[in-house]
CSV table of C-alpha atoms in Angstrom, one decimal:
chain,number,residue,atom,x,y,z
X,1,MET,CA,184.0,132.8,71.2
X,2,LEU,CA,180.5,132.7,68.8
X,3,THR,CA,180.7,134.2,65.9
X,4,LEU,CA,177.8,135.6,63.7
X,5,GLY,CA,178.4,137.0,60.1
X,6,ILE,CA,175.7,138.8,59.0
X,7,ASP,CA,175.2,140.3,54.7
X,8,ALA,CA,174.8,144.0,55.5
X,9,PHE,CA,174.9,144.9,51.9
X,10,ILE,CA,173.0,147.8,50.5
X,11,SER,CA,173.1,148.3,47.6
X,12,ARG,CA,170.2,150.7,46.4
X,13,LYS,CA,170.7,154.7,47.3
X,14,GLU,CA,166.2,155.0,48.0
X,15,TRP,CA,166.4,152.8,50.9
X,16,SER,CA,162.4,150.8,50.8
X,17,GLY,CA,161.3,148.6,53.4
X,18,VAL,CA,163.7,145.6,53.1
X,19,GLU,CA,167.1,148.0,53.7
X,20,TRP,CA,165.5,149.9,56.7
X,21,TYR,CA,164.5,146.5,57.9
X,22,THR,CA,167.8,145.6,57.7
X,23,TYR,CA,168.9,148.7,59.2
X,24,HIS,CA,167.7,148.9,62.6
X,25,LEU,CA,167.3,145.7,63.1
X,26,LEU,CA,170.9,145.9,63.5
X,27,ARG,CA,171.4,148.6,65.5
X,28,ALA,CA,169.0,147.3,68.1
X,29,MET,CA,170.5,144.1,67.8
X,30,THR,CA,174.0,145.6,68.9
X,31,LYS,CA,171.8,147.0,72.6
X,32,MET,CA,171.4,143.0,73.1
X,33,THR,CA,174.7,140.8,71.9
X,34,PRO,CA,175.0,138.5,73.9
X,35,PRO,CA,178.2,137.0,75.8
X,36,ASP,CA,180.7,135.1,74.1
X,37,TRP,CA,179.4,136.3,70.6
X,38,ARG,CA,181.4,138.2,68.1
X,39,VAL,CA,179.1,139.8,65.2
X,40,PHE,CA,180.7,141.0,61.8
X,41,LEU,CA,179.0,142.5,59.4
X,42,TYR,CA,179.9,141.8,55.3
X,43,SER,CA,179.7,144.4,52.6
X,44,MET,CA,181.5,145.5,50.0
X,45,ASP,CA,180.9,149.0,51.1
X,46,LEU,CA,179.9,150.9,54.0
X,47,PRO,CA,176.2,151.2,53.6
X,48,GLN,CA,175.4,155.2,52.6
X,49,LEU,CA,173.1,156.5,55.1
X,50,PRO,CA,169.9,158.5,53.4
X,51,VAL,CA,169.4,159.9,57.1
X,52,THR,CA,172.3,162.5,58.3
X,53,ASP,CA,171.2,161.7,61.9
X,54,TYR,CA,171.7,158.0,61.9
X,55,GLN,CA,174.4,156.7,62.9
X,56,LEU,CA,175.8,153.0,62.1
X,57,PRO,CA,175.7,150.0,63.9
X,58,ILE,CA,179.4,149.2,65.2
X,59,THR,CA,178.8,150.4,68.7
X,60,ASN,CA,180.1,147.5,69.9
X,61,PRO,CA,183.4,146.3,70.1
X,62,VAL,CA,182.1,143.1,70.0
X,63,TRP,CA,180.9,144.4,66.4
X,64,GLN,CA,183.1,145.0,63.6
X,65,TRP,CA,182.6,145.3,59.9
X,66,ARG,CA,184.4,142.9,57.3
X,67,ARG,CA,184.5,144.7,54.0
X,68,LEU,CA,184.1,142.5,50.6
X,69,ALA,CA,186.3,144.8,47.5
X,70,TRP,CA,184.2,143.3,44.6
X,71,PRO,CA,185.5,145.5,42.2
X,72,PRO,CA,182.8,144.2,39.3
X,73,LYS,CA,180.4,145.0,41.5
X,74,ARG,CA,177.4,142.8,39.7
X,75,GLY,CA,177.2,139.1,41.9
X,76,TRP,CA,178.8,140.5,45.1
X,77,ARG,CA,176.8,137.9,47.3
X,78,GLU,CA,177.2,133.7,44.6
X,79,MET,CA,180.8,134.9,44.3
X,80,ARG,CA,182.5,137.5,46.8
X,81,LEU,CA,181.0,136.6,50.0
X,82,SER,CA,180.3,132.7,49.4
X,83,TRP,CA,184.4,132.8,48.7
X,84,GLU,CA,184.8,135.0,52.9
X,85,MET,CA,182.4,131.7,53.8
X,86,LEU,CA,184.4,129.3,51.8
X,87,ARG,CA,187.3,130.3,53.5
X,88,ARG,CA,186.1,131.5,57.0
X,89,PRO,CA,182.9,130.6,57.6
X,90,PRO,CA,181.0,131.7,61.0
X,91,ASP,CA,179.2,129.6,63.7
X,92,VAL,CA,175.9,131.4,62.5
X,93,PHE,CA,175.1,133.0,58.7
X,94,PHE,CA,172.2,135.5,58.6
X,95,ALA,CA,171.2,136.8,55.6
X,96,SER,CA,169.0,139.5,56.8
X,97,GLY,CA,168.1,141.0,54.0
X,98,GLY,CA,169.3,139.0,50.1
X,99,PRO,CA,169.5,135.7,48.8
X,100,ILE,CA,171.3,133.2,51.2
X,101,PRO,CA,174.6,132.8,49.3
X,102,PHE,CA,176.0,129.5,47.2
X,103,TRP,CA,178.4,128.7,50.0
X,104,HIS,CA,176.9,129.3,53.4
X,105,PRO,CA,177.5,127.3,56.9
X,106,HIS,CA,175.7,124.3,56.4
X,107,GLY,CA,175.0,121.3,59.1
X,108,LYS,CA,178.9,121.0,61.3
X,109,LYS,CA,180.4,123.5,60.0
X,110,GLY,CA,177.4,126.1,61.4
X,111,LYS,CA,173.8,127.0,60.7
X,112,THR,CA,172.8,129.5,58.3
X,113,VAL,CA,169.3,131.7,59.0
X,114,THR,CA,167.2,133.9,57.0
X,115,THR,CA,164.9,136.4,56.6
X,116,ILE,CA,161.5,135.9,53.9
X,117,HIS,CA,159.6,139.3,54.2
X,118,ASP,CA,156.8,138.0,51.7
X,119,VAL,CA,156.3,135.1,49.3
X,120,ALA,CA,153.2,137.7,47.2
X,121,PHE,CA,155.0,136.6,44.4
X,122,LEU,CA,153.7,133.6,44.0
X,123,SER,CA,149.8,134.5,44.4
X,124,HIS,CA,150.6,136.8,42.0
X,125,SER,CA,152.9,136.5,39.7
X,126,GLU,CA,151.5,139.3,37.4
X,127,ARG,CA,152.2,141.4,39.0
X,128,TYR,CA,155.7,140.8,39.2
X,129,GLN,CA,158.5,141.8,36.7
X,130,PRO,CA,159.9,138.4,35.5
X,131,MET,CA,163.5,139.0,36.6
X,132,ASP,CA,161.7,139.8,39.6
X,133,PHE,CA,159.9,136.9,40.0
X,134,LEU,CA,162.3,134.8,39.0
X,135,ARG,CA,165.3,136.5,41.8
X,136,GLN,CA,162.4,136.1,44.5
X,137,LYS,CA,161.7,132.6,43.5
X,138,LEU,CA,165.2,132.0,43.8
X,139,ALA,CA,166.3,132.9,47.0
X,140,LEU,CA,162.7,131.1,48.7
X,141,SER,CA,164.0,128.3,47.1
X,142,ARG,CA,167.4,128.0,49.0
X,143,ALA,CA,166.0,129.4,52.3
X,144,ILE,CA,163.7,126.3,52.2
X,145,HIS,CA,166.0,123.8,51.1
X,146,GLN,CA,169.1,125.8,52.7
X,147,ALA,CA,167.9,128.1,55.7
X,148,ASP,CA,168.3,126.1,59.3
X,149,LEU,CA,165.0,129.0,60.2
X,150,ILE,CA,163.7,131.5,58.8
X,151,PHE,CA,162.4,134.5,60.1
X,152,THR,CA,159.2,136.4,58.7
X,153,PRO,CA,157.7,139.9,59.4
X,154,SER,CA,154.2,138.3,60.3
X,155,GLU,CA,152.3,135.1,60.9
X,156,ALA,CA,150.7,136.3,57.3
X,157,THR,CA,153.8,136.0,55.4
X,158,ARG,CA,154.6,132.1,58.3
X,159,ASN,CA,151.4,130.9,57.3
X,160,GLU,CA,151.4,131.6,53.6
X,161,LEU,CA,155.0,129.9,53.5
X,162,TRP,CA,154.2,126.9,55.2
X,163,PRO,CA,153.0,124.5,53.0
X,164,LEU,CA,156.0,124.5,50.6
X,165,LEU,CA,157.8,123.6,53.9
X,166,HIS,CA,157.2,120.7,54.7
X,167,GLY,CA,158.4,120.5,58.5
X,168,GLU,CA,161.4,121.9,57.5
X,169,PRO,CA,162.7,124.6,57.9
X,170,PRO,CA,161.1,126.1,61.4
X,171,VAL,CA,159.9,129.2,61.2
X,172,SER,CA,160.0,132.3,63.5
X,173,VAL,CA,157.9,135.5,63.1
X,174,THR,CA,159.6,138.3,64.1
X,175,PRO,CA,157.7,141.3,63.3
X,176,LEU,CA,158.6,144.5,62.7
X,177,GLY,CA,159.3,147.8,64.6
X,178,VAL,CA,158.7,151.2,63.9
X,179,ASP,CA,161.1,154.3,65.4
X,180,HIS,CA,159.3,156.0,68.1
X,181,GLU,CA,161.7,159.1,67.7
X,182,ARG,CA,161.0,160.1,64.7
X,183,TYR,CA,157.5,159.0,64.6
X,184,HIS,CA,154.8,160.1,66.8
X,185,THR,CA,151.9,162.4,67.9
X,186,LYS,CA,154.0,165.1,69.8
X,187,PRO,CA,153.9,168.6,68.7
X,188,ILE,CA,155.9,170.0,65.2
X,189,SER,CA,156.3,173.2,64.2
X,190,GLU,CA,154.0,174.3,61.6
X,191,ASP,CA,156.9,176.6,60.5
X,192,ARG,CA,158.3,173.4,58.8
X,193,LEU,CA,156.0,171.2,58.1
X,194,GLN,CA,155.5,174.1,55.4
X,195,ASN,CA,158.7,174.0,54.3
X,196,ILE,CA,158.1,170.4,53.8
X,197,LEU,CA,154.9,170.4,51.8
X,198,GLN,CA,156.6,173.5,49.6
X,199,GLN,CA,159.8,171.8,49.1
X,200,TYR,CA,157.5,168.7,47.7
X,201,ARG,CA,154.3,171.1,45.6
X,202,LEU,CA,152.3,169.5,48.7
X,203,SER,CA,149.1,171.9,49.9
X,204,GLN,CA,147.1,170.9,52.6
X,205,PRO,CA,144.4,168.7,52.1
X,206,TYR,CA,146.0,166.1,51.1
X,207,LEU,CA,145.8,161.6,51.4
X,208,PHE,CA,148.9,160.1,51.9
X,209,TYR,CA,150.4,157.3,49.9
X,210,VAL,CA,153.9,155.5,50.6
X,211,GLY,CA,155.5,152.9,48.8
X,212,ARG,CA,156.8,151.8,45.6
X,213,LEU,CA,154.8,152.5,42.1
X,214,ASP,CA,154.2,149.3,40.8
X,215,ALA,CA,151.6,147.0,39.6
X,216,LYS,CA,151.6,144.5,43.2
X,217,LYS,CA,150.4,147.6,45.3
X,218,ASN,CA,147.5,148.3,42.8
X,219,LEU,CA,147.7,152.2,43.2
X,220,GLU,CA,144.9,152.0,40.1
X,221,THR,CA,142.4,150.4,42.4
X,222,LEU,CA,143.1,153.4,44.9
X,223,ILE,CA,143.3,156.0,42.1
X,224,GLU,CA,139.8,154.7,40.6
X,225,ALA,CA,138.6,155.0,44.2
X,226,TYR,CA,139.4,158.0,44.7
X,227,VAL,CA,138.3,159.2,41.4
X,228,ARG,CA,134.7,158.4,42.4
X,229,TRP,CA,135.4,159.5,45.4
X,230,THR,CA,136.5,163.2,44.3
X,231,GLN,CA,132.9,162.8,41.8
X,232,ARG,CA,130.9,162.3,44.4
X,233,ALA,CA,131.4,165.0,47.1
X,234,PRO,CA,130.5,168.9,47.1
X,235,ARG,CA,133.4,170.8,44.9
X,236,ALA,CA,135.3,172.5,47.2
X,237,GLY,CA,134.3,176.4,47.7
X,238,ALA,CA,136.1,179.7,46.5
X,239,GLY,CA,139.2,179.8,48.1
X,240,GLU,CA,140.0,176.1,49.1
X,241,GLU,CA,142.3,173.7,48.3
X,242,PRO,CA,140.3,170.1,47.2
X,243,LEU,CA,141.8,167.6,49.2
X,244,ARG,CA,144.4,165.7,47.1
X,245,LEU,CA,145.8,162.1,47.1
X,246,ALA,CA,149.5,162.7,47.3
X,247,LEU,CA,151.2,159.1,46.1
X,248,ALA,CA,155.1,158.8,47.2
X,249,GLY,CA,157.0,156.7,46.2
X,250,PRO,CA,160.4,156.0,43.6
X,251,ALA,CA,158.4,154.8,39.8
X,252,GLY,CA,158.6,150.5,40.3
X,253,TRP,CA,157.6,148.4,37.1
X,254,LYS,CA,154.4,149.7,34.6
X,255,SER,CA,153.8,152.8,37.0
X,256,GLU,CA,153.5,154.1,33.6
X,257,ILE,CA,150.1,152.2,33.6
X,258,LEU,CA,149.7,154.5,36.5
X,259,GLN,CA,150.7,158.1,34.6
X,260,ASN,CA,148.0,156.6,32.0
X,261,LEU,CA,145.4,156.4,34.3
X,262,ILE,CA,145.9,159.9,35.5
X,263,ARG,CA,145.8,161.6,32.8
X,264,GLU,CA,142.8,159.0,31.2
X,265,ARG,CA,140.7,160.1,34.3
X,266,ARG,CA,141.3,164.2,34.1
X,267,ALA,CA,143.0,163.7,37.5
X,268,GLU,CA,146.4,165.5,36.8
X,269,ASN,CA,145.8,168.2,39.0
X,270,LEU,CA,144.3,166.3,41.8
X,271,VAL,CA,146.7,163.1,41.9
X,272,ARG,CA,150.3,164.3,42.9
X,273,TRP,CA,153.4,161.5,42.6
X,274,ILE,CA,155.7,162.8,44.3
X,275,GLY,CA,158.4,161.3,43.8
X,276,PHE,CA,161.0,159.0,46.4
X,277,VAL,CA,160.8,160.4,49.7
X,278,ALA,CA,164.1,161.1,51.8
X,279,GLU,CA,163.4,159.3,55.0
X,280,GLU,CA,163.9,163.1,57.8
X,281,ASP,CA,161.5,164.5,55.5
X,282,LEU,CA,158.4,161.4,56.0
X,283,PRO,CA,157.1,162.1,59.5
X,284,LEU,CA,155.8,166.1,58.4
X,285,LEU,CA,154.4,164.3,55.5
X,286,TYR,CA,152.2,161.8,57.6
X,287,ARG,CA,151.5,164.6,60.1
X,288,GLY,CA,150.5,166.9,57.0
X,289,ALA,CA,147.7,165.3,55.9
X,290,HIS,CA,144.5,164.4,56.5
X,291,ALA,CA,144.1,160.1,56.0
X,292,PHE,CA,147.0,157.1,54.5
X,293,VAL,CA,145.8,155.8,52.4
X,294,PHE,CA,147.1,151.4,52.1
X,295,PRO,CA,145.5,149.5,48.5
X,296,SER,CA,148.1,146.8,48.0
X,297,LEU,CA,146.9,143.2,47.2
X,298,ALA,CA,149.4,141.1,49.4
X,299,GLU,CA,152.2,142.3,51.9
X,300,GLY,CA,154.5,140.8,54.3
X,301,PHE,CA,154.3,143.2,57.0
X,302,GLY,CA,153.3,146.6,56.0
X,303,LEU,CA,155.6,149.2,57.2
X,304,PRO,CA,154.2,152.4,55.8
X,305,VAL,CA,151.2,151.4,57.4
X,306,LEU,CA,152.8,151.4,61.5
X,307,GLN,CA,154.1,154.5,60.1
X,308,ALA,CA,151.1,156.2,59.8
X,309,LEU,CA,149.3,154.7,63.3
X,310,SER,CA,152.3,155.9,65.2
X,311,CYS,CA,151.9,159.5,63.7
X,312,GLY,CA,148.2,159.3,64.9
X,313,LEU,CA,147.1,159.8,60.7
X,314,PRO,CA,143.5,157.8,60.7
X,315,THR,CA,144.2,154.6,58.2
X,316,LEU,CA,142.5,152.8,55.7
X,317,ALA,CA,144.0,149.8,54.4
X,318,SER,CA,143.6,146.9,52.3
X,319,ASP,CA,141.4,144.2,54.1
X,320,ILE,CA,144.6,141.4,54.1
X,321,PRO,CA,146.3,139.5,57.1
X,322,ALA,CA,149.2,140.6,57.3
X,323,LEU,CA,147.5,144.8,57.9
X,324,HIS,CA,145.1,143.0,60.2
X,325,GLU,CA,148.3,142.0,62.0
X,326,VAL,CA,149.4,145.1,62.2
X,327,ALA,CA,146.9,147.7,62.3
X,328,GLY,CA,143.9,145.5,64.5
X,329,GLU,CA,140.8,148.1,65.5
X,330,ALA,CA,143.3,150.8,64.9
X,331,ALA,CA,142.4,151.0,60.9
X,332,LEU,CA,139.1,151.0,58.5
X,333,PHE,CA,139.8,148.5,56.0
X,334,ALA,CA,138.4,147.7,52.7
X,335,ASP,CA,138.5,145.2,50.3
X,336,PRO,CA,141.8,145.4,47.7
X,337,ASN,CA,139.5,143.9,44.7
X,338,SER,CA,136.7,146.6,45.2
X,339,VAL,CA,136.8,149.8,43.8
X,340,GLU,CA,133.4,150.4,45.6
X,341,ALA,CA,134.1,149.6,48.9
X,342,TRP,CA,137.4,151.9,48.7
X,343,THR,CA,135.5,154.4,47.5
X,344,GLU,CA,133.2,154.1,50.4
X,345,SER,CA,135.3,153.3,53.4
X,346,LEU,CA,137.7,156.8,51.2
X,347,GLU,CA,134.5,158.9,52.3
X,348,CYS,CA,133.6,157.0,55.8
X,349,ILE,CA,138.1,157.5,56.8
X,350,ILE,CA,137.5,161.1,55.0
X,351,ASN,CA,134.3,162.7,56.8
X,352,ASP,CA,133.1,160.5,59.9
X,353,GLN,CA,134.9,162.2,62.6
X,354,THR,CA,133.7,160.3,65.2
X,355,LEU,CA,135.8,157.2,63.3
X,356,ARG,CA,139.1,160.0,62.6
X,357,GLN,CA,139.1,160.8,66.6
X,358,LYS,CA,139.0,157.3,67.3
X,359,PHE,CA,141.6,156.4,65.1
X,360,ALA,CA,144.1,159.1,66.1
X,361,VAL,CA,143.9,157.5,69.7
X,362,SER,CA,144.5,154.2,69.1
X,363,GLY,CA,146.4,154.7,66.0
X,364,PRO,CA,149.7,155.5,68.2
X,365,LEU,CA,148.5,152.9,71.0
X,366,ARG,CA,148.3,150.4,69.1
X,367,SER,CA,151.8,151.3,67.5
X,368,GLN,CA,153.5,151.1,71.6
X,369,SER,CA,153.3,147.6,70.4
X,370,PHE,CA,155.8,146.9,67.9
X,371,SER,CA,159.4,148.3,68.7
X,372,TRP,CA,162.8,147.1,66.2
X,373,ASP,CA,163.8,146.2,70.7
X,374,ARG,CA,161.7,143.5,70.4
X,375,THR,CA,162.3,142.7,67.1
X,376,ALA,CA,166.1,142.1,67.9
X,377,LYS,CA,165.0,140.0,70.9
X,378,LEU,CA,163.8,137.6,69.3
X,379,THR,CA,166.0,137.8,66.2
X,380,TRP,CA,168.7,137.0,68.4
X,381,GLU,CA,166.8,134.5,70.5
X,382,GLY,CA,165.7,132.3,66.9
X,383,ILE,CA,170.3,132.4,66.1
X,384,MET,CA,170.9,131.5,69.7
X,385,ASN,CA,168.3,128.3,69.7
X,386,VAL,CA,169.6,127.0,66.4
X,387,ILE,CA,173.3,126.9,67.7
X,388,GLU,CA,172.1,124.5,70.5
């Protein structure tokens, strides 16, 4: 029997794209485990799921958690997981969300595969916290020199990565999926929606952004463009709510610059930072929005864009390769380096009813091309190929 070991350790309580990728991928992989394979999930502790009705991916009897205790907490991958790899290496080790540990199966002792979610830190290093830059650079270096196979979520990331590899290791594209049971266009309860809006101190109408509030997300361009649009747009009538901009996500590096910009533009009443949003609330906030906006300079995939499309929400995204892969013709794109381009595109996505109706139909259709089952199938294929 062949063994697959997966780094399933999730340290953050507020999950972002990488954590949800790991969770949904493992959950889907359990449903299609090949015969004669056994899977071990390594973690310091069992992950605390931020959504109560999700289940841990342990329903398949050939999957087993291996809790690797490490009281110091720090250095779990470098020390404790490495020690496990040295003592009991699986036939294939999969670093799904973190860097490859110092010791890992390689050569005659086994194979190691990993996922590189993006390499934006190489082209936009000035927008990364120095320690974060160094961590990602180290993880990428280990992947290039030590992995037998690299997964990427998009052709765009693969193309950025390819010049660094010199032909080895091979790269397999495994596009991400979306939970269609949560993100959909089925009728929703208006009472539930209003309760969620009240919980996050929001009122309709609003533009919606989801993601960490840090320098690499290019939110200053969005805020500047939005402020310009409000200056050109007719004022809301008596008793009408203005179209606000709602930013959902935890604070990131240099988020104080965004807060200062909002104050400088005197837009405190128009731009609302609602903080981290629980996963069970997110679909309703998408459904209640007037449009989704995503101004990022670089992305490995762009999961929030896919979620917005699945909810039928008209979407304005950055004109970058990865987001074109996700949205195709089902979204409007604007140059992330141009405030004026974003201002003009905001006018279109807000007021062009023909365009909005088109995207409300084409978005959900486009999202049907993406599923976590497909991600899992491609991942299993890569793992089995590397062991042959």
